[in-house]
Coordinates of C-alpha atoms in Angstrom, one line a residue:
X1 CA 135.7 87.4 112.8
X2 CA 132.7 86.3 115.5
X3 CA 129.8 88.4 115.3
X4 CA 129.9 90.3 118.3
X5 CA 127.2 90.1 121.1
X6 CA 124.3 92.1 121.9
X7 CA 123.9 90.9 125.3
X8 CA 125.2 88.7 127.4
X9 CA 123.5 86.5 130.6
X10 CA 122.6 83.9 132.2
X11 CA 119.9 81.5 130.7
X12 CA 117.8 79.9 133.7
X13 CA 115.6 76.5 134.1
X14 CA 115.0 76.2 137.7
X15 CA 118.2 75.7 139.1
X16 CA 119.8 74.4 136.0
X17 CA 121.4 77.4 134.4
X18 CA 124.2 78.2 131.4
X19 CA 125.9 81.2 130.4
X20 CA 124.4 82.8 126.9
X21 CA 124.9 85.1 124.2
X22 CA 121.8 86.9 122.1
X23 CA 122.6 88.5 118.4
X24 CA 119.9 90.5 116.2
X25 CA 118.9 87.8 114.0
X26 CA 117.9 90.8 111.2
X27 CA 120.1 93.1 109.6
X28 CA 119.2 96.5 107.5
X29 CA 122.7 96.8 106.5
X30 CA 122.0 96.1 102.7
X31 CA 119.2 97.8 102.2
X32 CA 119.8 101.2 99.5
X33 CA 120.4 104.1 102.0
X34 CA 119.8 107.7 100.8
X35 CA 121.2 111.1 102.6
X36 CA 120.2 114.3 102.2
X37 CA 122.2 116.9 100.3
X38 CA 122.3 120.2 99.2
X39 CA 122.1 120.4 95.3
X40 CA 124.3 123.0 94.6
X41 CA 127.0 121.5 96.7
X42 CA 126.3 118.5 96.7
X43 CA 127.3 118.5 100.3
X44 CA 125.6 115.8 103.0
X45 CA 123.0 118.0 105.0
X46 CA 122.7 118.1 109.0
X47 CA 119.8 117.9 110.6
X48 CA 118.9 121.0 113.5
X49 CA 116.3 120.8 116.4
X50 CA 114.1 124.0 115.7
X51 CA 112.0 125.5 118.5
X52 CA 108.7 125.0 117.1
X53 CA 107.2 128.5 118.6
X54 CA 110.3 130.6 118.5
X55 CA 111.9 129.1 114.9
X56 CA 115.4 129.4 117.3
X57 CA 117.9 126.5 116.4
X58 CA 118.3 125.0 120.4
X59 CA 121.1 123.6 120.8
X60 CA 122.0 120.4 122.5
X61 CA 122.3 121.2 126.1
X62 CA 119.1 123.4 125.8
X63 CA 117.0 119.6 124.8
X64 CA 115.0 117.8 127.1
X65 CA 111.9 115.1 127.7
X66 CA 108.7 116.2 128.2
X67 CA 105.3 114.2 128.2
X68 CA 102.5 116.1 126.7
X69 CA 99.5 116.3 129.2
X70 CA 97.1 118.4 127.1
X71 CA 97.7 120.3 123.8
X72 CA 100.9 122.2 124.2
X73 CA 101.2 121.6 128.1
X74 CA 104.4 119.4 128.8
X75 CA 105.5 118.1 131.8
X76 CA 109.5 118.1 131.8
X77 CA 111.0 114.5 132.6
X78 CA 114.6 115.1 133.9
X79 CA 117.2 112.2 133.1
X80 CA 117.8 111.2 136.8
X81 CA 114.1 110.9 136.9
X82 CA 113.8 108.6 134.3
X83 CA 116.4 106.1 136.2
X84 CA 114.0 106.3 139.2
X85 CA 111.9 103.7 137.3
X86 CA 114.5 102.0 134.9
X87 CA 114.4 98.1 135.6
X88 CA 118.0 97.0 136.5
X89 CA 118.9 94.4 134.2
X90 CA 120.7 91.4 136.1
X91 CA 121.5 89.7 132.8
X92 CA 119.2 86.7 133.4
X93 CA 117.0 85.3 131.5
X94 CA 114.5 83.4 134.0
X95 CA 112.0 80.7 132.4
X96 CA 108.9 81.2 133.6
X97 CA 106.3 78.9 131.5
X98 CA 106.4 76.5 128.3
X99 CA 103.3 77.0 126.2
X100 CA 102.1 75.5 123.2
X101 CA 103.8 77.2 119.9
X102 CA 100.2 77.2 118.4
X103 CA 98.8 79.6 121.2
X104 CA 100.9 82.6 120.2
X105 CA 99.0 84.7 118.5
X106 CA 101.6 86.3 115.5
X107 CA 100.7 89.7 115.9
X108 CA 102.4 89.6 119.0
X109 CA 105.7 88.7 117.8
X110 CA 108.2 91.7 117.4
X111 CA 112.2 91.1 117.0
X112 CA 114.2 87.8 116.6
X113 CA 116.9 86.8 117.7
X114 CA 119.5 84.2 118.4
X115 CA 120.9 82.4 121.1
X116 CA 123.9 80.8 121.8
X117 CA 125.9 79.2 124.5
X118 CA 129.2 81.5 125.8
X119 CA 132.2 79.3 126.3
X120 CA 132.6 75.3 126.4
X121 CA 131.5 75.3 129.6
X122 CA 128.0 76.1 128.9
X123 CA 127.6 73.6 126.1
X124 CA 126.3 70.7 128.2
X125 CA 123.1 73.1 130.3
X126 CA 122.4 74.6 127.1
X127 CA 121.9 71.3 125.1
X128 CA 120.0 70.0 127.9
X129 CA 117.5 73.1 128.2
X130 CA 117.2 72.5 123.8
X131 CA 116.7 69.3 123.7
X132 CA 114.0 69.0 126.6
X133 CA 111.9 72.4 124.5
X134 CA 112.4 70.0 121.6
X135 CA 111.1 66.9 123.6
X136 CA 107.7 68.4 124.9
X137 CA 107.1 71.0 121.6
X138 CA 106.5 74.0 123.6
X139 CA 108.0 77.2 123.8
X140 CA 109.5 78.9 126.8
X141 CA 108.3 82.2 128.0
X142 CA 111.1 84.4 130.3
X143 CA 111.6 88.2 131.0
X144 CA 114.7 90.0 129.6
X145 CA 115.6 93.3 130.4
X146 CA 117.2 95.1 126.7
X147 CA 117.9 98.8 126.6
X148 CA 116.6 99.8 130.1
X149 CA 112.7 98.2 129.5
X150 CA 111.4 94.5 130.6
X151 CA 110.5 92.4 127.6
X152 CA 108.8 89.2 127.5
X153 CA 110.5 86.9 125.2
X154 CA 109.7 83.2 123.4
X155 CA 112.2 81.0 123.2
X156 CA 111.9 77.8 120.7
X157 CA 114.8 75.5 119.6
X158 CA 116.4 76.5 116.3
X159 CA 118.8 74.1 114.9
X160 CA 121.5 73.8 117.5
X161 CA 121.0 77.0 119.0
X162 CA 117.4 78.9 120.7
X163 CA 115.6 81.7 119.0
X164 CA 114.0 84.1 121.3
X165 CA 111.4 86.6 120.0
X166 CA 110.5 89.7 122.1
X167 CA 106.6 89.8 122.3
X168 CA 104.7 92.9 122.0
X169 CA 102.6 93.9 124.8
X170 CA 98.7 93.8 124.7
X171 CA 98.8 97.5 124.8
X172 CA 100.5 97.9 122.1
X173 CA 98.5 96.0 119.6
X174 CA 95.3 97.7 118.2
X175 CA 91.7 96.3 118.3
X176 CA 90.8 94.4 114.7
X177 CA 86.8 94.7 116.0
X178 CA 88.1 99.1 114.8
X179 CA 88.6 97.6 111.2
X180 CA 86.7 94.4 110.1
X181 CA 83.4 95.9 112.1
X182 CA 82.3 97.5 108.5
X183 CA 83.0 94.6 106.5
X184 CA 80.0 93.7 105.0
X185 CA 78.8 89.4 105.0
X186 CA 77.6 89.1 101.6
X187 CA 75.4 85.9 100.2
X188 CA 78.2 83.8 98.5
X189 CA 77.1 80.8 96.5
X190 CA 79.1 77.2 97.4
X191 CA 80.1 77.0 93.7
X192 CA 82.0 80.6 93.9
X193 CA 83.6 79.3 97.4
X194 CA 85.2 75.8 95.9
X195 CA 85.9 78.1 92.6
X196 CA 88.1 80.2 94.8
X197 CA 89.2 76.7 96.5
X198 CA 90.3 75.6 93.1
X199 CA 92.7 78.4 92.5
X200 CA 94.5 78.0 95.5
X201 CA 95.2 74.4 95.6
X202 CA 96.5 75.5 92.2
X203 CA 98.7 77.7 93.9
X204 CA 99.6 75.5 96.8
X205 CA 103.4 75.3 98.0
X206 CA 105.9 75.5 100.7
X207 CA 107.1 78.5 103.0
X208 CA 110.6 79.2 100.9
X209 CA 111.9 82.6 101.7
X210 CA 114.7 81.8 99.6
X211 CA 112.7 82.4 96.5
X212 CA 111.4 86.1 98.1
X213 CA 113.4 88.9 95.8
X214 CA 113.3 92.2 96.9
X215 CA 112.5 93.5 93.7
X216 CA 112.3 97.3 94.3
X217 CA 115.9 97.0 96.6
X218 CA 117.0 95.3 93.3
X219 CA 115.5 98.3 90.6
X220 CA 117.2 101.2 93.5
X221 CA 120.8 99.6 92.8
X222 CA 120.4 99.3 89.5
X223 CA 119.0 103.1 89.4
X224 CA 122.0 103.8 91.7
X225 CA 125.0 102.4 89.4
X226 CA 123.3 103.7 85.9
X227 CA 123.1 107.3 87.2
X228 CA 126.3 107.3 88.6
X229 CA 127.9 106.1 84.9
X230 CA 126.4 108.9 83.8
X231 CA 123.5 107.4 82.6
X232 CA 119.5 109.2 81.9
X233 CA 117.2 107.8 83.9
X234 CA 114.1 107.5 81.7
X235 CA 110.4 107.3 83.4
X236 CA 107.8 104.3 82.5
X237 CA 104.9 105.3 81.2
X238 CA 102.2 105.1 83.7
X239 CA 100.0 101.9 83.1
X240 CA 96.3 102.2 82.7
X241 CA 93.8 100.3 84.7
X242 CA 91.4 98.3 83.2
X243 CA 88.1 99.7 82.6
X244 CA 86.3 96.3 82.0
X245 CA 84.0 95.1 85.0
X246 CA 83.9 91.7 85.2
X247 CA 81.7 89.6 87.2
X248 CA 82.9 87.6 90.3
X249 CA 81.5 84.1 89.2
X250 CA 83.9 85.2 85.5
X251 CA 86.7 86.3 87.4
X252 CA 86.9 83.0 89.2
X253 CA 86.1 80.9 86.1
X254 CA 88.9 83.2 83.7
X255 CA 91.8 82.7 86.6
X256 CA 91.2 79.0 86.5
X257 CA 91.6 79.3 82.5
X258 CA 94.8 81.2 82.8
X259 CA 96.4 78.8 84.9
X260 CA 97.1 77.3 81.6
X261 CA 96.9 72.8 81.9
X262 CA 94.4 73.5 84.4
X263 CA 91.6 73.7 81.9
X264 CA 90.4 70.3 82.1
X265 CA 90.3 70.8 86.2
X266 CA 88.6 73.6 85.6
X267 CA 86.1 71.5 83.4
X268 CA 85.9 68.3 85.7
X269 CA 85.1 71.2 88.9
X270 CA 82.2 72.2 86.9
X271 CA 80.4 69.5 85.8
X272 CA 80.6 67.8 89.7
X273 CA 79.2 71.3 90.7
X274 CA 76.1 71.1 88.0
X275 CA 75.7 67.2 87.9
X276 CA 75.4 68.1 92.4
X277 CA 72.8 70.4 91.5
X278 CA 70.7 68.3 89.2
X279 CA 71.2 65.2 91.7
X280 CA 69.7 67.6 94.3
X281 CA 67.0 68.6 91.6
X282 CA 66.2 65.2 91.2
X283 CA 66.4 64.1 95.4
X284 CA 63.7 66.9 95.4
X285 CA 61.2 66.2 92.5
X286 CA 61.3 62.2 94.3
X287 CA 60.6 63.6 97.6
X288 CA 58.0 66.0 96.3
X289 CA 56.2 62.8 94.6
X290 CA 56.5 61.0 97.4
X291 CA 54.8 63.5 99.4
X292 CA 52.0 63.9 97.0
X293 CA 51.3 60.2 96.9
X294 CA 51.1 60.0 100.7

């Protein structure tokens, strides 16, 4: 059975244009879920809206919007309202720029998702609009209206289909300058830096999200199935954190040790670092007697 669509439009390069379709390229549907339930039933709970002031369930025709203006003034929003400003979506996807893939800062990206040609007859436009994006290496910036707002999406070639990514507005990302201003610059010696340089190309590999595992989902189904057998669910005991300080120059040198093989890299690192600092010793003593004999 096809997937089914999310939306369905129009995909547009200046007047070359093809029918498409766009699914979620992410799914939550096997992640462990929980419900609330009443322990001496047993039975699912259901949520109420509660007046806040009054403790009065409301019920559903009593709800409404309201936009808070100052601390517990609201300004009701009517539904009709709301459609006064609703964009109406004519199910196009307009092109608007290519840009570099390099320029787009990540923060900005929000939700993925796929794109396909819908029918036969869209096959040949689509494949042209692909293969061009692959061509020049940029990505394609186009408005899409989704659930009644305006998005800005990016569109990049993925395989034989497109995969557009809804972009976050600058609004909506927060200032870094609010959290990194009271990082501190500390003096750091060269040899810490390649140290730390070291253990990553150590470490180096490729981008594999086949080899991420979900290790708590895994632990929840596994708590899941041996309570439900029956099963007591016994509690680790809590680990304790080391009390030892250690050094950041020792740190460095230990994680090098543990690397285990990587001893003798460890080693060779070293002595270029010292036999540096005695060539600089001696490239100063020279120039000092130099000095002294002019």
């Amino acid at each position: 059975m096809a997937p089914r669509a999310y939306w369905k439009g129009t995909l547009k390069l200046s007047l070359v244009s093809c029918p498409v379709v766009l699914y979620p390229a992410t799914t939550a549907a096997e992640k462990t879920r929980f419900h609330l339930i009443n322990r001496e039933t047993g039975n699912r709970l259901k949520q109420q809206m509660i007046d806040a002031e009054t403790g009065d369930v409301v019920e559903s025709d009593q709800k409404g919007r309201g936009y808070e203006l100052r601390k517990g003034k609201y300004v009701e929003i009517e539904p009709e309202e709301l459609e006064a400003v609703q964009i109406e979506s004519n199910h196009t996807i307009d092109i608007e720029s290519f840009v570099p893939s390099e320029e787009i800062d990540q923060r900005y990206l929000n939700h993925p998702y796929y794109i396909a040609p819908d029918g036969k007859a869209a096959v040949d436009a689509f494949a042209v609009i692909r293969d061009a994006m692959k061509d020049q290496d940029r990505v394609a910036l186009a408005k899409i209206v989704l659930t009644n707002r305006e998005h800005i999406i990016a569109i990049e070639p993925l395989g034989k289909g497109l995969l557009g990514t809804t972009l976050r507005f600058p609004y909506e990302l927060r200032d870094e300058g609010e959290y990194f201003a009271d990082i501190k610059s500390p003096k750091i010696t060269k040899d810490m830096v390649e140290l730390a340089g070291h253990i990553l190309h150590t470490k180096a590999a490729h981008f594999d999200p086949s080899k991420f595992k979900d290790e708590y989902e895994t632990a929840l189904k596994a708590l899941v199935k041996r309570k439900a057998s029956g099963k007591k669910i016994e509690l680790p005991e809590p680990e304790e954190r080391p009390s030892n300080v250690v050094s950041l120059m020792d740190a460095l040198k230990q994680s090098l040790k543990g690397r285990g093989g990587k001893k003798t890299a460890a080693k060779s690192h070293a002595r270029r670092a010292t036999g540096r600092q005695r060539s600089a010793r001696k490239t100063h003593r020279t120039t000092a007697r130099h000095r002294k004999a002019g």
